[in-house]
Amino acid sequence: MIYDEDITQQIRMCAACPKMCRHVCPTFLAWRSESPTPHGRALLLHQEITGTRPLDDRAIEVLYQCLECSHCLTWCLPEIDVADIVETRRRQLVEEGRFPSGLNPMVDSIRTHHNPYKEPHEKRTSWLKTPKNDGRSLVYFTGCTAAYRENGIAEDAVSVLSSLGYQVDIPKDEWCCGSPLLRTGFVEDALGQARHNVEILNGMDAEEIVVTCPGCYRVLTQDYPKHGLEINKPVRHIAELLQSHLKSLPEFEIEGPLTFHDGCHLGRHSGVYEQPREVIERVSKGALVEMERNRDNAMCCGNGAGLRTLFPEHAKKIGAERVRQAERTGAKYLVTSCPFCKNMLESQAKDRLIVLDLPELVEMAKKRSHVKTD
Amino acid sequence: MNERLLDSKTKTKIAKQLKGIVGVEHITTQETDIVLNAHDAWPLSEAKIRAGEMLPLADIVVFPGSTEEVSEVLKVANKNKVPVTPVGGGAGTCGGTLPIYGGIQLDLKRMDKVINIDHKSMLVSVEAGMVGIDLEEEVNRHGYTLGHTPTSMRASNVGGFLATRSGGSMSSLYGKIEDLTLGLEVVLADGSIVRTKAVPRHSVGPDLRELFIGSEGTLGVITEATLRLFPIPEERRFRSMAFADVHSGLEAIRLIFRAGITPSVVRFYDPEDTAMSMSQHFDVEEGDSMLLLAFDGAPEKVDHEERVSVEICKENGGKDFGDGPSKRWWEHRYDMYYPTKFTTAGFSIGDTIDIVATYDKLENVYHAMKTAMEAHEAFVMSHFSHMYQNGGSIYMIFFTSQPDAETAWATYKKIWDDGVAACLREGGTMSHQHGVGLSRSTYTEDELGSSFQVLKKIKDVLDPNEIMNPGKLGLGVQE
């Protein structure tokens, strides 16, 4: 039995719930079927626990049709964390060798190249230049997406941090944080990446570590310690760091309102809601308009927990819906604080919205405010 | 695993034809999908799921994307005489969407679009598979409300509202779904598509729209509806009054309506329900019954309605509790729908018999049902809600916990049998808004009396092969 008595009871309750959270489940939206829903996942696990029905291949697929976004938890009065329950079963499925084969390329890529994108490891951050500075030393852990797919975020993060007076150092041999592996059940592989990262980060001379990726943030601050891996300096998300320098941030007149998308790992999984908003409000001089679904009720972008890897068309459907929700506000800009979310949202927004990550917005403010004052 | 209807050759043949209609990605014969799609919100289904039992399963689940596809699916089913069980949100509380004879489960969740909002006439046309809360939020964006707020709002679909003749917690003012619906599109068993025109009233024979509202998929599949809209009220004001006994509270309600006042919310909790639902949060005297009221509209209208209602309540012995209990109920109105450790422990099972009667019979029905249900050692608590000028509904809520599944399901049935028998004996009607489904199917003939034969004849004409949701509404029951 992989679940204790309390969790078993929770699964039993969820399996027979009259579907009080299904209306916010992004995978229900994408499939419009009872299968990829919180109670659907719970029912499969409950039937397995009671011996009513074992998991077949389709049931395993259903358990991987979950974003682990925990939006259902926001709407669950008994506070049943289906994402955590699913992830627990995924770990065992990996041990049993019964995971979807569609995950193999991602896992192999991280094993071989230390990133999920099959990109050469030596090119990870070799392109990223950091200016010399006399200020407080800080390590920027870039994460795979900013390193390989959203280079502008990494460049702008370095630029913004430098202009705040930080001496920014990039780890020479940073590996994937392990988030895609942990969320899909490959714990041992993830810990291999994690041990390496802890070793190099603990060996660096700096006061703190900053990340731009909420997936990395959650893993470094929550998963590593859970597995006995302690990083010897504080880790902050860039939204938290920028918020602590609010008065030093540039301001500019932005043409049109902007709205903010809460990434699940930063919001629901780490409780960071207000810091990015304060930064946005500061630099845009109060141009933030909220989507109907925001903070702990924010919809996932569709990119999480292996869904885009396994079911790319359904993941895009979810991203497109989140873009529609942003458009409904009348915003011209959609800002997020997650490179992975930005990547998905931008792909679905096409030219209807300008999608920016938080450091990109602050860098934009920096440049525009300079233009104005020069 | 239950024995399903179709042999594998027939199943393969029909599945192939259905794939040609809806596309390969919108049909499933995978057992896992079929098991998950069987999950409804009938308390007996939920208790059986908890106990590790399987619910009745379809052979095929199909997800049409348009009325035309529904029509083609039904033509295939009718030709092959295969049962079809329509399902929307799967949130029904009576087992109406359980495919008890196997066959095809026709799932409307993909038909989830708003077709048009007519601002001039204040109407919305919508596909049947749209989830209630999604529709309410969409019309809210345009300044309207549906006025239809069942507790299942987050899970139930428009088609389900209509198929079960559902009612929301503000039906006293806005009406039930039959009052809120102007036009319908229905696909009959032979695949023909029927439309009833959306007009406020008419004088062209019997209202055929009414034939399908509440037909629970036994006469056809509702695919589209035109529903009324209301401007979001300027104000919703709450007031609460406690009464020393059920009789005086009911009298106050009756007189409020007689005075021409129509509150949006009227909920009157008997002493047991008051103790369970109110006493933790408010200082209510033991044995008292709490009345919750709300008034919707412009402030001057609300002022008048509240003033007159308060006067009537006080004349009938009401003790003023201000807005507290009523407002708290509104803010937590979905909470009772969640499972709790208490209500799901062991072989616990509860349910609600949502009867309706006129004022002259209402109190007798209440006492008779309570006595009959308590005879089986059930805990019974009740509230009177969905009240109108001529009478209203009682939520007869019961709860029992038994040592094993067999005893639990048998006790559940006895409480139902005796509760409904008492209701009918005293002149009540066995459901106000939940429908019939399986839980009340065997009582339908007694309830409808001589008019049941009319229903049966209509069924025989519209669905001669008895493919449409057989076993529900007392129709198409197979030996």
XYZ file of N, CA and C in Angstrom, chain B residues 172-290:
357
model
N -38.408 30.422 -6.223
C -39.620 31.144 -5.797
C -39.817 32.386 -6.652
N -38.740 33.101 -6.939
C -38.829 34.331 -7.722
C -38.654 34.085 -9.215
N -37.603 33.333 -9.572
C -37.258 33.223 -10.995
C -37.964 32.057 -11.691
N -38.398 31.085 -10.911
C -39.058 29.925 -11.496
C -38.111 28.755 -11.652
N -38.703 27.604 -11.993
C -37.899 26.416 -12.281
C -37.521 26.427 -13.764
N -36.771 25.410 -14.182
C -36.241 25.434 -15.548
C -37.373 25.444 -16.582
N -38.518 24.819 -16.243
C -39.630 24.827 -17.207
C -40.198 26.240 -17.384
N -40.041 27.075 -16.350
C -40.500 28.464 -16.465
C -39.462 29.334 -17.177
N -38.240 28.834 -17.203
C -37.125 29.637 -17.713
C -36.795 29.308 -19.171
N -37.500 28.320 -19.726
C -37.159 27.838 -21.071
C -38.220 28.256 -22.082
N -37.760 28.881 -23.153
C -38.712 29.278 -24.190
C -38.713 28.332 -25.384
N -37.529 27.891 -25.783
C -37.473 27.032 -26.968
C -36.556 25.848 -26.753
N -36.794 24.789 -27.504
C -35.996 23.566 -27.372
C -35.677 22.978 -28.738
N -34.550 22.299 -28.791
C -34.252 21.445 -29.939
C -34.057 20.037 -29.386
N -34.742 19.088 -29.974
C -34.715 17.708 -29.478
C -34.496 16.764 -30.647
N -33.694 15.730 -30.417
C -33.545 14.688 -31.438
C -34.308 13.457 -30.952
N -35.197 12.959 -31.795
C -36.022 11.803 -31.421
C -35.280 10.492 -31.715
N -35.865 9.421 -31.223
C -35.208 8.110 -31.339
C -34.889 7.737 -32.789
N -35.732 8.160 -33.728
C -35.478 7.802 -35.138
C -34.496 8.762 -35.811
N -33.976 9.693 -35.053
C -32.982 10.620 -35.600
C -33.570 11.925 -36.097
N -34.895 12.036 -36.095
C -35.473 13.295 -36.587
C -35.227 14.426 -35.580
N -34.980 15.606 -36.142
C -34.653 16.767 -35.304
C -35.895 17.646 -35.200
N -36.301 17.917 -33.954
C -37.536 18.655 -33.705
C -37.188 19.954 -32.990
N -37.832 21.035 -33.426
C -37.619 22.321 -32.736
C -38.955 22.873 -32.262
N -38.984 23.367 -31.032
C -40.166 24.110 -30.592
C -39.770 25.573 -30.588
N -40.643 26.410 -31.101
C -40.310 27.817 -31.324
C -40.175 28.557 -29.985
N -39.195 29.464 -29.927
C -38.990 30.237 -28.695
C -39.879 31.475 -28.695
N -41.018 31.350 -28.032
C -41.926 32.507 -27.868
C -42.363 32.561 -26.403
N -42.726 33.766 -25.919
C -43.064 33.877 -24.490
C -44.301 33.075 -24.098
N -45.301 33.091 -24.938
C -46.546 32.334 -24.722
C -47.104 31.991 -26.094
N -47.999 31.020 -26.182
C -48.663 30.772 -27.458
C -49.999 30.095 -27.221
N -50.745 30.005 -28.292
C -52.073 29.387 -28.232
C -52.240 28.442 -29.407
N -51.188 27.656 -29.635
C -51.222 26.737 -30.781
C -51.143 25.301 -30.257
N -52.219 24.896 -29.675
C -52.273 23.516 -29.182
C -51.457 23.328 -27.917
N -51.320 22.065 -27.489
C -50.545 21.783 -26.268
C -49.094 22.234 -26.438
N -48.469 22.585 -25.346
C -47.085 23.052 -25.407
C -46.144 21.847 -25.461
N -45.658 21.532 -26.676
C -44.839 20.326 -26.848
C -43.472 20.446 -26.173
N -43.057 21.693 -25.939
C -41.815 21.925 -25.192
C -41.896 21.224 -23.828
N -43.074 21.335 -23.215
C -43.267 20.742 -21.886
C -43.172 19.217 -21.902
N -43.443 18.640 -23.086
C -43.379 17.181 -23.183
C -41.961 16.672 -22.938
N -40.994 17.447 -23.410
C -39.606 16.977 -23.325
C -38.900 17.438 -22.047
N -39.388 18.544 -21.450
C -38.767 19.002 -20.204
C -39.165 18.021 -19.102
N -38.192 17.352 -18.546
C -38.487 16.339 -17.531
C -38.611 14.936 -18.099
N -38.375 14.757 -19.403
C -38.545 13.419 -19.996
C -37.329 12.525 -19.753
N -36.268 13.086 -19.180
C -35.110 12.300 -18.726
C -34.524 11.408 -19.820
N -34.547 11.893 -21.031
C -33.932 11.137 -22.128
C -34.744 9.953 -22.588
N -35.966 9.812 -22.085
C -36.771 8.646 -22.479
C -37.552 8.905 -23.769
N -37.699 10.181 -24.132
C -38.462 10.506 -25.350
C -37.592 11.096 -26.444
N -36.374 11.486 -26.112
C -35.483 12.092 -27.097
C -34.289 12.704 -26.369
N -33.396 13.280 -27.167
C -32.207 13.902 -26.594
C -32.298 15.409 -26.809
N -32.290 16.168 -25.728
C -32.321 17.633 -25.835
C -30.915 18.093 -26.232
N -30.840 18.850 -27.318
C -29.521 19.259 -27.818
C -29.281 20.764 -27.719
N -30.356 21.535 -27.604
C -30.201 22.991 -27.557
C -31.410 23.585 -26.851
N -31.204 24.731 -26.189
C -32.326 25.386 -25.516
C -32.188 26.889 -25.618
N -33.330 27.563 -25.604
C -33.346 29.026 -25.499
C -33.920 29.369 -24.139
N -33.090 30.018 -23.324
C -33.434 30.269 -21.921
C -33.612 31.768 -21.660
N -34.430 32.082 -20.674
C -34.651 33.481 -20.290
C -33.462 34.026 -19.513
N -33.292 35.308 -19.587
C -32.256 35.994 -18.808
C -32.908 37.099 -17.985
N -32.262 37.417 -16.869
C -32.720 38.523 -16.020
C -31.538 39.464 -15.787
N -31.792 40.759 -15.700
C -30.689 41.643 -15.316
C -30.202 41.251 -13.916
N -28.901 41.293 -13.687
C -28.399 41.002 -12.345
C -29.048 41.996 -11.386
N -29.699 41.507 -10.318
C -30.435 42.442 -9.448
C -29.505 43.468 -8.803
N -30.027 44.657 -8.658
C -29.228 45.722 -8.020
C -28.810 45.316 -6.615
N -29.716 44.611 -5.943
C -29.442 44.252 -4.548
C -30.045 42.893 -4.226
N -29.359 42.140 -3.404
C -29.946 40.924 -2.814
C -29.836 41.092 -1.304
N -30.974 41.220 -0.633
C -30.958 41.486 0.801
C -31.422 40.243 1.570
N -30.765 39.978 2.685
C -31.040 38.755 3.442
C -31.712 39.076 4.776
N -32.583 38.171 5.230
C -33.225 38.325 6.538
C -33.522 36.932 7.090
N -33.473 36.803 8.394
C -33.670 35.489 9.008
C -34.590 35.619 10.217
N -35.452 34.637 10.413
C -36.411 34.646 11.525
C -36.512 33.242 12.117
N -36.516 33.157 13.440
C -36.691 31.839 14.069
C -38.115 31.715 14.611
N -38.680 30.509 14.514
C -40.041 30.248 14.986
C -40.017 29.096 15.995
N -40.972 29.162 16.918
C -41.003 28.142 17.966
C -41.469 26.789 17.442
N -42.183 26.800 16.321
C -42.630 25.521 15.758
C -42.751 25.619 14.241
N -42.849 24.472 13.609
C -42.913 24.404 12.145
C -44.188 25.073 11.635
N -45.284 24.849 12.350
C -46.581 25.360 11.882
C -46.569 26.878 11.713
N -46.095 27.604 12.727
C -46.162 29.071 12.647
C -45.234 29.610 11.562
N -44.099 28.970 11.363
C -43.192 29.400 10.290
C -43.821 29.204 8.923
N -44.468 28.045 8.748
C -45.133 27.771 7.466
C -46.273 28.767 7.210
N -46.982 29.098 8.273
C -48.052 30.090 8.137
C -47.489 31.428 7.666
N -46.370 31.824 8.258
C -45.742 33.098 7.875
C -45.382 33.078 6.383
N -44.814 31.972 5.925
C -44.439 31.866 4.500
C -45.678 32.013 3.613
N -46.710 31.264 3.978
C -47.936 31.293 3.181
C -48.493 32.720 3.097
N -48.470 33.419 4.213
C -49.050 34.778 4.252
C -48.160 35.790 3.513
N -46.876 35.553 3.518
C -45.977 36.442 2.754
C -46.352 36.384 1.262
N -46.517 35.174 0.754
C -46.897 35.046 -0.662
C -48.301 35.617 -0.908
N -49.191 35.386 0.064
C -50.564 35.881 -0.082
C -50.590 37.409 -0.131
N -49.611 38.034 0.528
C -49.517 39.504 0.517
C -48.894 40.026 -0.779
N -48.608 39.121 -1.697
C -48.066 39.551 -2.997
C -46.554 39.718 -3.001
N -45.913 39.233 -1.961
C -44.443 39.330 -1.888
C -43.847 38.032 -2.439
N -42.837 38.164 -3.300
C -42.146 36.977 -3.825
C -40.663 37.078 -3.503
N -40.254 36.528 -2.376
C -38.817 36.541 -2.073
C -38.073 35.654 -3.081
N -36.786 35.914 -3.271
C -36.004 35.043 -4.159
C -35.644 33.746 -3.435
N -35.370 33.857 -2.138
C -35.015 32.673 -1.351
C -36.003 32.543 -0.197
N -36.564 31.348 -0.065
C -37.396 31.019 1.099
C -36.985 29.624 1.530
N -36.326 29.535 2.649
C -35.878 28.225 3.160
C -36.221 28.162 4.636
N -36.960 27.142 5.011
C -37.419 27.041 6.392
C -36.973 25.698 6.968
N -36.083 25.760 7.929
C -35.437 24.559 8.470
C -36.185 24.052 9.697
N -36.537 22.779 9.713
C -37.223 22.216 10.873
C -36.240 22.126 12.049
N -36.709 21.773 13.254
C -35.807 21.821 14.428
C -34.527 20.999 14.237
N -34.639 19.809 13.614
C -33.449 18.961 13.428
C -32.459 19.613 12.456
N -32.993 20.153 11.364
C -32.115 20.769 10.366
C -31.541 22.087 10.900
N -32.335 22.800 11.689
C -31.828 24.039 12.299
C -30.668 23.709 13.233
N -30.855 22.651 14.023
C -29.779 22.251 14.948
C -28.521 21.872 14.174
N -28.711 21.164 13.060
C -27.567 20.682 12.279
C -26.904 21.810 11.489
N -27.702 22.687 10.918
C -27.158 23.659 9.959
C -26.884 25.038 10.558
N -27.584 25.397 11.656
C -27.512 26.782 12.152
C -26.867 26.909 13.538
N -27.110 25.915 14.391
C -26.781 26.097 15.814
C -25.294 26.278 16.077
N -24.455 25.739 15.186
C -23.011 25.910 15.379
C -22.591 27.368 15.213
N -23.357 28.107 14.459
C -22.936 29.460 14.094
C -23.794 30.550 14.729
N -25.027 30.197 15.163
C -25.933 31.208 15.704
C -26.595 30.671 16.968
N -26.956 31.599 17.841
C -27.503 31.233 19.137
C -29.014 30.990 19.018
N -29.356 29.826 18.467
C -30.774 29.499 18.238
C -31.268 28.637 19.394
N -32.465 28.945 19.877
C -33.038 28.171 20.980
C -33.320 26.738 20.520
N -33.067 25.777 21.386
C -33.293 24.383 21.027
C -34.752 24.157 20.652
N -34.973 23.473 19.551
C -36.345 23.191 19.111
C -36.914 24.230 18.177
N -36.215 25.349 18.009
C -36.698 26.383 17.089
C -36.432 25.993 15.635
N -37.180 26.633 14.761
C -37.010 26.405 13.318
C -36.647 27.734 12.668
N -35.662 27.694 11.776
C -35.128 28.947 11.207
C -35.625 29.160 9.782
